[in-house]
XYZ file of C-alpha atoms in Angstrom:
447
model
C 0.000 0.000 0.000
C 1.339 3.325 -0.984
C 1.370 6.343 1.390
C 0.324 9.787 0.214
C 2.966 12.519 0.333
C 2.198 15.904 1.701
C 4.237 18.575 -0.105
C 5.613 21.363 2.108
C 5.837 24.945 0.798
C 9.133 25.643 -0.853
C 11.359 27.818 1.306
C 14.363 28.811 -0.678
C 17.226 30.381 1.178
C 15.305 31.854 4.138
C 18.462 33.277 5.615
C 19.247 35.195 2.431
C 15.758 36.770 2.430
C 16.376 38.165 5.866
C 19.653 39.657 4.678
C 18.012 41.290 1.682
C 15.488 43.053 3.883
C 18.250 44.398 6.101
C 20.113 45.756 3.069
C 16.985 47.437 1.706
C 16.257 48.907 5.112
C 19.768 50.323 5.371
C 19.540 51.843 1.881
C 16.130 53.347 2.649
C 17.375 54.736 5.955
C 20.425 56.274 4.260
C 18.204 57.854 1.609
C 15.942 59.309 4.295
C 18.929 60.704 6.177
C 20.368 62.228 3.005
C 17.035 63.839 2.135
C 16.709 65.101 5.686
C 20.210 66.488 5.543
C 19.557 68.318 2.315
C 16.177 69.575 3.544
C 17.442 70.859 6.879
C 20.838 72.131 5.836
C 19.595 73.353 2.464
C 16.774 75.299 4.067
C 19.211 76.701 6.610
C 21.471 77.895 3.790
C 18.612 79.529 1.860
C 17.406 81.436 4.917
C 20.879 82.705 5.744
C 21.599 83.562 2.118
C 18.487 85.770 2.099
C 19.459 87.407 5.404
C 22.991 88.028 4.209
C 21.810 89.425 0.865
C 19.417 91.840 2.603
C 22.220 93.059 4.855
C 24.642 93.487 1.944
C 22.000 95.290 -0.168
C 21.351 97.747 2.655
C 25.085 98.268 3.147
C 25.642 99.058 -0.545
C 22.744 101.532 -0.600
C 24.009 103.210 2.567
C 27.506 103.487 1.149
C 26.299 104.897 -2.189
C 24.090 107.440 -0.444
C 26.961 108.579 1.757
C 29.295 108.765 -1.248
C 26.840 111.090 -3.006
C 26.767 113.311 0.077
C 30.549 113.560 0.590
C 31.557 113.488 -3.081
C 34.855 115.346 -3.494
C 35.503 115.653 0.233
C 38.773 114.528 1.787
C 38.463 110.917 2.911
C 35.221 110.326 1.022
C 36.139 106.681 0.340
C 36.759 105.990 4.025
C 33.492 107.680 4.985
C 31.672 105.557 2.393
C 33.290 102.397 3.701
C 32.407 103.261 7.298
C 28.770 103.913 6.375
C 28.438 100.644 4.459
C 30.073 98.502 7.137
C 28.121 100.284 9.863
C 24.845 99.461 8.150
C 25.924 95.839 7.668
C 26.728 95.591 11.377
C 23.364 97.054 12.364
C 21.566 94.496 10.190
C 23.671 91.639 11.570
C 22.741 92.656 15.103
C 19.022 92.778 14.307
C 16.650 90.291 15.894
C 16.831 86.826 14.303
C 20.328 87.311 12.862
C 22.295 85.828 15.745
C 24.323 83.516 13.494
C 25.203 86.408 11.150
C 26.170 88.609 14.095
C 28.425 85.831 15.397
C 30.123 85.500 11.995
C 30.691 89.266 11.771
C 31.933 89.480 15.345
C 34.212 92.433 15.969
C 35.841 92.223 12.549
C 33.283 93.494 10.048
C 36.062 94.801 7.766
C 37.418 91.264 7.549
C 33.974 89.808 6.936
C 32.907 92.202 4.132
C 34.726 94.183 1.462
C 33.705 97.671 0.271
C 34.939 98.889 -3.124
C 34.226 101.914 -5.334
C 34.077 102.533 -9.073
C 33.182 105.235 -11.587
C 31.122 102.688 -13.561
C 28.502 100.176 -12.509
C 30.460 97.592 -14.536
C 33.728 98.265 -12.693
C 36.558 97.827 -12.158
C 35.970 98.171 -8.402
C 38.719 98.869 -5.888
C 39.372 100.742 -2.671
C 39.670 103.687 -2.308
C 38.674 103.749 -5.976
C 38.941 106.618 -8.477
C 38.337 110.246 -7.518
C 35.127 110.340 -9.579
C 33.706 107.126 -8.088
C 29.929 107.078 -7.659
C 29.150 103.327 -7.424
C 29.691 101.170 -4.348
C 30.064 97.394 -4.174
C 29.832 95.415 -0.936
C 30.793 91.732 -1.046
C 30.924 88.877 1.446
C 32.773 85.982 -0.250
C 32.437 83.463 2.567
C 29.830 83.329 5.341
C 30.411 79.960 7.092
C 27.354 78.225 8.533
C 26.751 75.549 11.153
C 26.241 72.020 9.782
C 23.460 69.768 11.095
C 23.602 66.608 8.976
C 26.201 68.048 6.605
C 28.734 65.429 7.741
C 26.592 62.657 6.249
C 27.966 63.661 2.865
C 31.363 62.476 4.056
C 29.998 59.159 5.244
C 28.215 58.309 1.996
C 30.660 59.949 -0.360
C 34.397 59.954 -0.709
C 34.969 61.296 2.761
C 35.160 64.910 1.610
C 32.258 67.344 2.003
C 32.251 70.975 0.786
C 32.207 73.693 3.409
C 28.727 74.855 4.290
C 28.802 78.565 3.478
C 27.016 81.249 1.459
C 28.169 84.424 -0.291
C 26.570 87.708 -1.358
C 27.458 90.847 -3.288
C 25.538 94.066 -4.002
C 26.205 97.137 -6.131
C 24.490 100.498 -5.672
C 24.777 103.913 -7.242
C 22.939 106.702 -9.059
C 20.290 106.143 -11.708
C 18.242 108.522 -13.851
C 14.785 109.484 -12.600
C 12.127 112.118 -13.136
C 12.591 114.836 -10.504
C 10.014 115.678 -7.887
C 10.014 118.349 -5.192
C 10.691 120.976 -7.851
C 11.022 124.562 -6.681
C 8.504 126.888 -8.429
C 11.293 128.768 -10.225
C 12.556 128.673 -13.805
C 15.641 129.802 -15.675
C 15.715 130.154 -19.449
C 18.086 127.796 -21.247
C 19.535 127.898 -24.725
C 18.812 124.702 -26.731
C 21.768 125.453 -29.021
C 24.213 125.406 -26.087
C 23.905 121.939 -24.653
C 27.105 119.893 -24.808
C 27.624 117.812 -21.644
C 31.004 116.610 -22.946
C 32.334 120.152 -22.487
C 30.389 120.793 -19.276
C 27.844 123.039 -20.989
C 24.196 122.433 -20.059
C 21.681 124.588 -21.932
C 24.014 127.594 -21.692
C 25.098 127.030 -18.068
C 28.406 125.757 -16.703
C 29.381 124.628 -13.249
C 29.845 127.619 -10.966
C 27.925 130.149 -13.075
C 25.858 132.589 -11.009
C 22.292 133.095 -12.125
C 19.327 135.171 -11.025
C 16.643 132.630 -10.110
C 14.017 135.258 -9.363
C 14.078 138.803 -10.643
C 12.635 141.872 -8.940
C 10.579 144.857 -10.044
C 12.297 146.945 -12.728
C 14.545 144.001 -13.743
C 14.278 142.765 -17.306
C 12.807 139.276 -17.636
C 13.800 136.722 -20.256
C 10.368 135.134 -19.881
C 8.443 138.285 -20.681
C 6.746 141.328 -19.101
C 5.076 140.668 -15.769
C 7.054 137.457 -15.154
C 9.577 137.126 -12.342
C 10.668 133.515 -13.059
C 7.976 132.000 -10.842
C 5.997 128.905 -11.879
C 2.300 128.389 -11.282
C 1.752 125.233 -9.222
C -1.690 126.422 -8.123
C -3.183 128.380 -5.188
C -1.185 131.564 -5.745
C 1.110 133.001 -3.105
C 0.619 130.238 -0.551
C 1.871 127.644 -3.041
C 4.878 129.849 -3.859
C 5.656 130.065 -0.123
C 5.395 126.326 0.425
C 7.159 125.483 -2.824
C 10.187 127.644 -2.059
C 10.272 126.139 1.433
C 10.365 122.674 -0.153
C 6.881 121.551 0.803
C 5.353 120.669 -2.566
C 5.850 117.290 -4.229
C 5.750 118.614 -7.783
C 6.961 116.235 -10.525
C 7.728 117.143 -14.127
C 9.546 115.511 -17.022
C 11.631 116.781 -19.912
C 9.272 117.688 -22.738
C 6.441 118.721 -20.426
C 5.134 122.263 -20.488
C 5.112 124.329 -17.307
C 2.945 127.372 -16.666
C 4.556 130.604 -15.537
C 2.997 132.662 -12.737
C 2.672 136.401 -13.365
C 3.316 138.722 -10.439
C 6.215 139.376 -8.086
C 4.843 137.578 -4.991
C 7.686 139.040 -2.952
C 6.577 138.169 0.591
C 5.677 134.488 0.083
C 8.793 133.858 -2.029
C 11.089 135.337 0.619
C 9.351 133.574 3.496
C 9.583 130.189 1.808
C 13.179 130.433 0.623
C 14.526 131.824 3.887
C 13.495 128.757 5.890
C 16.581 127.184 4.337
C 18.630 129.810 6.229
C 16.885 129.275 9.591
C 14.663 132.347 9.133
C 10.949 131.777 9.758
C 7.818 133.850 9.169
C 4.520 133.538 7.344
C 3.401 130.595 9.483
C 6.340 128.368 8.533
C 8.324 126.492 11.186
C 11.604 124.604 11.532
C 9.682 121.467 12.475
C 8.190 121.331 8.983
C 10.980 123.033 7.036
C 14.409 122.584 8.667
C 17.309 124.839 7.693
C 20.413 123.653 5.888
C 23.279 122.136 7.870
C 25.400 125.161 6.865
C 23.890 128.649 6.531
C 27.110 130.678 6.159
C 26.881 133.515 3.598
C 28.974 136.444 2.413
C 29.137 139.526 4.610
C 27.243 141.618 2.075
C 24.382 140.835 -0.280
C 24.506 140.200 -3.993
C 22.505 142.580 -6.188
C 21.251 142.501 -9.763
C 21.338 145.972 -11.170
C 22.775 148.318 -13.808
C 22.315 148.723 -17.554
C 22.804 146.095 -18.763
C 21.987 144.376 -15.532
C 24.778 142.484 -13.797
C 25.174 140.443 -10.644
C 27.291 142.555 -8.320
C 28.810 142.278 -4.863
C 29.810 145.440 -3.036
C 29.373 147.340 -6.329
C 31.816 144.963 -8.081
C 30.848 142.603 -10.927
C 30.824 138.958 -9.908
C 32.816 136.525 -12.060
C 33.351 132.766 -11.954
C 36.509 130.916 -13.045
C 35.502 127.455 -14.254
C 33.278 127.131 -11.223
C 36.252 126.891 -8.903
C 36.523 130.491 -7.806
C 33.814 133.140 -7.588
C 35.203 136.626 -7.122
C 34.129 140.261 -7.088
C 36.786 142.934 -7.501
C 39.486 140.374 -6.747
C 37.760 139.248 -3.527
C 36.936 135.550 -3.243
C 33.305 134.963 -2.261
C 31.796 132.185 -0.169
C 30.275 129.887 -2.790
C 29.188 126.329 -3.541
C 32.672 124.868 -3.135
C 33.045 126.286 0.380
C 29.563 125.143 1.342
C 30.096 121.622 -0.084
C 33.262 121.150 1.971
C 31.543 122.426 5.106
C 28.505 120.193 4.518
C 30.665 117.105 3.994
C 32.475 117.876 7.254
C 29.125 118.164 9.027
C 28.041 114.738 7.710
C 31.395 113.285 8.806
C 31.044 114.872 12.253
C 34.278 116.814 11.879
C 32.969 120.269 10.970
C 32.136 123.379 12.926
C 29.241 125.774 12.453
C 26.792 122.960 11.694
C 23.157 123.449 12.688
C 21.940 120.663 14.953
C 18.444 120.859 13.493
C 19.721 121.240 9.937
C 19.106 118.950 6.966
C 21.498 117.963 4.192
C 21.382 119.948 0.908
C 18.545 122.298 1.834
C 20.410 125.022 -0.045
C 20.183 123.056 -3.298
C 17.103 123.937 -5.370
C 15.724 121.829 -8.219
C 14.845 124.400 -10.844
C 13.218 123.971 -14.253
C 15.372 124.925 -17.239
C 12.882 126.072 -19.867
C 12.880 127.083 -23.509
C 11.730 130.706 -23.299
C 12.180 131.474 -26.987
C 9.356 133.430 -28.572
C 7.038 136.001 -27.010
C 5.913 135.074 -23.515
C 3.535 137.415 -21.725
C 1.609 136.824 -18.517
C 0.807 133.172 -17.877
C 2.891 131.371 -20.507
C 3.359 127.695 -21.267
C 7.089 126.920 -21.429
C 8.636 123.618 -22.655
C 10.936 121.897 -20.139
C 14.472 121.389 -21.452
C 15.946 119.927 -18.276
C 16.311 120.509 -14.542
C 19.158 122.321 -12.845
C 20.531 122.021 -9.341
C 21.302 125.483 -8.021
C 23.095 126.365 -4.793
C 21.374 129.311 -3.108
C 23.950 131.976 -2.331
C 21.995 133.974 0.266
C 18.538 134.563 1.758
C 16.068 136.638 -0.243
C 16.441 140.183 1.005
C 12.952 141.677 0.767
C 13.008 145.412 0.132
C 9.701 146.774 -1.132
C 9.017 145.120 -4.474
C 12.473 143.567 -4.571
C 13.234 139.998 -3.502
C 15.908 138.632 -5.768
C 17.119 135.041 -5.486
C 20.655 134.146 -6.582
C 21.810 130.631 -7.392
C 25.045 129.019 -8.506
C 24.671 126.305 -11.142
C 25.949 122.942 -9.911
C 24.736 120.323 -12.398
C 21.728 118.742 -14.026
C 20.286 117.688 -10.767
C 19.310 114.543 -8.927
C 15.690 113.574 -8.492
C 13.764 111.317 -6.177
C 11.138 109.513 -8.222
C 11.177 106.148 -10.042
C 14.665 104.901 -11.026
C 15.586 104.745 -14.667
C 16.714 101.538 -16.373
C 20.159 102.483 -17.619
C 22.929 104.003 -15.487
C 25.440 104.280 -18.319
C 26.170 107.768 -19.654
C 23.282 109.250 -17.684
C 23.104 113.032 -17.580
C 20.012 113.997 -15.682
C 18.068 113.667 -12.461
C 19.117 110.650 -10.430
C 18.367 108.544 -7.352
C 20.360 105.872 -5.524
C 19.382 102.300 -6.382
C 20.672 98.707 -6.478
C 22.100 97.193 -9.669
C 22.887 93.737 -10.918
C 26.505 93.017 -10.051
C 28.875 92.231 -12.924
C 32.067 90.287 -12.326
C 34.124 91.450 -15.312
C 34.346 94.033 -18.062
C 32.402 91.686 -20.363
C 29.382 92.457 -18.180
C 29.008 88.885 -16.934
C 26.355 88.898 -14.169
C 27.346 87.604 -10.763
C 25.364 84.647 -9.409
C 25.634 85.974 -5.854
C 23.794 89.301 -6.291
């Protein structure tokens, strides 16, 4: 009699199956650890890269702003560097930036580099060229703490890259449409505009100009005009505008409307706030004076036939903008004021007003095309905008309140930045730019 066989399930290599599971588990665990490492450490790097970039951006803007304020002053590069590094330190010490503050420590100059250039494309160096206007702040190596970063060594060839981030930022002037225009206009000559020779619509650096005429003076605009612009609301607007309290924006090619009438009182009251003189309901709280209000001992006048700007009965002349004289006597002018203002900003000057504000004696004035007959309220095309340094307060005497300005440049504005900083010759603001690493204009990946 035959016995039935009961077949048992086939169990091939049970020990090897257990080994396979262990291997798969190890591989899966390693993959999870690697993903965790990249997630944690990668996220940590991204956060700190953003924090570092914000700090470097702010430092570059601060440095460029300071450079524009102390341009031409002794030690301007060092002042720019100090401003940029000071701003970087303040940002590093802000709440939430403990790791950045620790990396900066007490050696911010070793942590970050500040360089200057005359072009946004470089080359950048320190102290940079005398005509530098662009600032670059760079941090090439900001080391970070590693959490699972060492796992890369364990699963790789034993070598892991340093965990660090870098950042660079470039800032400088850019064209913009000017706002906060003073309700004054000078007449330019369209045939005399050659920036390459320093000629802007008939004006050169250092030239003295009457910004507002008085009764019995001839007017290039036409009879009944005293170089005032109509921004609305009559004398009160003139007062506020000359004090700097109207946010008036215009662009080249616009037409501006002239305001007939002398408006002596409001014009004087508004302008003279810049010299710490207040009347007409204006106050220093709303309209601070300039940091430096020094003027010549006697007043300029505009008189004679033909009319001339005179000082102490002597004709005023300017030598390439570097020396303004009258009868051989050197006058206090823009150059003296600029040096004194830069010293005030640096904290090394005397005679600085504690409640003063930077560049209050610089007026943004429309340069218009006054050709043709212009009587009463006339519409004048805008050629450009000029920055004029105000030589003295308006001395109101009856129907006379002349304003004298010294041409500085086609002036800076404070509206929307323009797209192209190269070869600009107009109103400007300070803004950030893409950083380029060579003269071929190759963009940096760290900006």
